[in-house]
Amino acid sequence: MSKLILYANPTFFVYCLVEYPIYKNIISNPDICNGKPVIKGTRITVKSVMNFIIAGDTDKKILKNYPHLTEDDLQACKEFDAVFFEKPFVIKTIKA
């Protein structure tokens, strides 16, 4: 469910999409990181969190470096990535 605010001006109306919840505490807002999925209340994208994890950072290390994040935030990013960015792939043998 999105929140829509209407600003009235004598000459025109401006529509502003404030926030669009995507999954748990993951939101999208056109004014934050160009609408990329972010953790609510931050400018930290799901992709950034997943890049930290792929690079080998532990949850403990991420939470230490970003103390305003919670374990639930990290779990939501992992679930979001698994559900929404899942792409099928095939592993083929390549002959040398």
CSV table of C-alpha atoms in Angstrom, one decimal:
chain,number,residue,atom,x,y,z
A,1,MET,CA,0.0,0.0,0.0
A,2,SER,CA,1.5,3.3,-1.0
A,3,LYS,CA,1.0,6.7,0.5
A,4,LEU,CA,0.1,9.5,-1.9
A,5,ILE,CA,0.3,13.1,-0.9
A,6,LEU,CA,-1.3,15.8,-3.0
A,7,TYR,CA,0.2,19.3,-2.7
A,8,ALA,CA,-2.2,22.0,-4.0
A,9,ASN,CA,-0.9,25.1,-5.7
A,10,PRO,CA,-3.1,27.7,-7.3
A,11,THR,CA,-1.7,26.9,-10.7
A,12,PHE,CA,-0.9,23.2,-10.5
A,13,PHE,CA,-1.0,20.0,-8.5
A,14,VAL,CA,2.1,18.0,-7.5
A,15,TYR,CA,1.7,14.3,-6.8
A,16,CYS,CA,4.4,12.9,-4.5
A,17,LEU,CA,4.7,9.1,-3.8
A,18,VAL,CA,6.1,9.1,-0.3
A,19,GLU,CA,6.9,5.5,0.2
A,20,TYR,CA,6.0,2.1,-1.3
A,21,PRO,CA,6.5,-0.9,1.0
A,22,ILE,CA,7.9,-3.9,-1.0
A,23,TYR,CA,8.7,-6.5,1.6
A,24,LYS,CA,8.7,-6.4,5.4
A,25,ASN,CA,10.9,-3.3,6.1
A,26,ILE,CA,12.1,-3.0,2.6
A,27,ILE,CA,10.7,0.1,0.8
A,28,SER,CA,11.0,1.9,-2.5
A,29,ASN,CA,10.8,5.7,-2.7
A,30,PRO,CA,11.5,7.6,-6.0
A,31,ASP,CA,13.3,10.3,-3.9
A,32,ILE,CA,15.7,7.8,-2.2
A,33,CYS,CA,18.4,6.0,-4.2
A,34,ASN,CA,16.4,6.5,-7.4
A,35,GLY,CA,13.6,4.2,-6.1
A,36,LYS,CA,15.9,1.2,-5.5
A,37,PRO,CA,14.8,-1.1,-2.7
A,38,VAL,CA,16.2,0.2,0.6
A,39,ILE,CA,15.9,-0.6,4.3
A,40,LYS,CA,13.2,1.6,5.7
A,41,GLY,CA,14.5,4.7,7.5
A,42,THR,CA,17.9,4.5,5.7
A,43,ARG,CA,19.5,5.0,2.4
A,44,ILE,CA,21.1,1.6,2.4
A,45,THR,CA,20.1,-0.5,-0.5
A,46,VAL,CA,19.3,-4.2,-0.4
A,47,LYS,CA,22.0,-4.6,-3.1
A,48,SER,CA,24.6,-3.0,-0.8
A,49,VAL,CA,23.8,-5.3,2.0
A,50,MET,CA,23.9,-8.3,-0.3
A,51,ASN,CA,27.3,-7.1,-1.7
A,52,PHE,CA,28.7,-7.0,1.8
A,53,ILE,CA,27.5,-10.6,2.4
A,54,ILE,CA,28.8,-11.9,-0.9
A,55,ALA,CA,32.2,-10.2,-0.1
A,56,GLY,CA,32.4,-12.4,3.0
A,57,ASP,CA,31.3,-10.0,5.7
A,58,THR,CA,29.5,-11.6,8.6
A,59,ASP,CA,26.2,-10.3,9.9
A,60,LYS,CA,28.0,-9.3,13.1
A,61,LYS,CA,30.5,-7.2,11.1
A,62,ILE,CA,27.8,-5.5,9.1
A,63,LEU,CA,25.8,-4.7,12.3
A,64,LYS,CA,29.0,-3.3,13.9
A,65,ASN,CA,29.7,-1.1,10.9
A,66,TYR,CA,26.0,0.0,10.6
A,67,PRO,CA,24.7,0.1,14.2
A,68,HIS,CA,21.3,1.5,13.2
A,69,LEU,CA,20.6,-1.7,11.3
A,70,THR,CA,19.1,-4.8,13.0
A,71,GLU,CA,19.3,-8.5,12.5
A,72,ASP,CA,15.7,-8.3,11.2
A,73,ASP,CA,16.9,-5.8,8.5
A,74,LEU,CA,19.6,-8.1,7.3
A,75,GLN,CA,17.3,-11.1,7.3
A,76,ALA,CA,14.7,-9.1,5.3
A,77,CYS,CA,17.4,-8.3,2.7
A,78,LYS,CA,18.4,-11.9,2.4
A,79,GLU,CA,14.8,-13.0,2.0
A,80,PHE,CA,14.0,-10.2,-0.4
A,81,ASP,CA,17.1,-11.1,-2.5
A,82,ALA,CA,16.2,-14.8,-2.5
A,83,VAL,CA,12.5,-14.3,-3.5
A,84,PHE,CA,12.6,-11.3,-5.8
A,85,PHE,CA,16.0,-11.6,-7.5
A,86,GLU,CA,16.0,-15.3,-8.0
A,87,LYS,CA,16.9,-16.2,-11.6
A,88,PRO,CA,17.1,-19.7,-13.0
A,89,PHE,CA,20.5,-20.8,-14.3
A,90,VAL,CA,22.0,-23.8,-16.0
A,91,ILE,CA,25.5,-25.1,-15.4
A,92,LYS,CA,27.1,-26.5,-18.6
A,93,THR,CA,30.3,-28.4,-18.9
A,94,ILE,CA,32.8,-26.7,-21.1
A,95,LYS,CA,35.4,-28.8,-22.9
A,96,ALA,CA,38.9,-27.4,-22.8
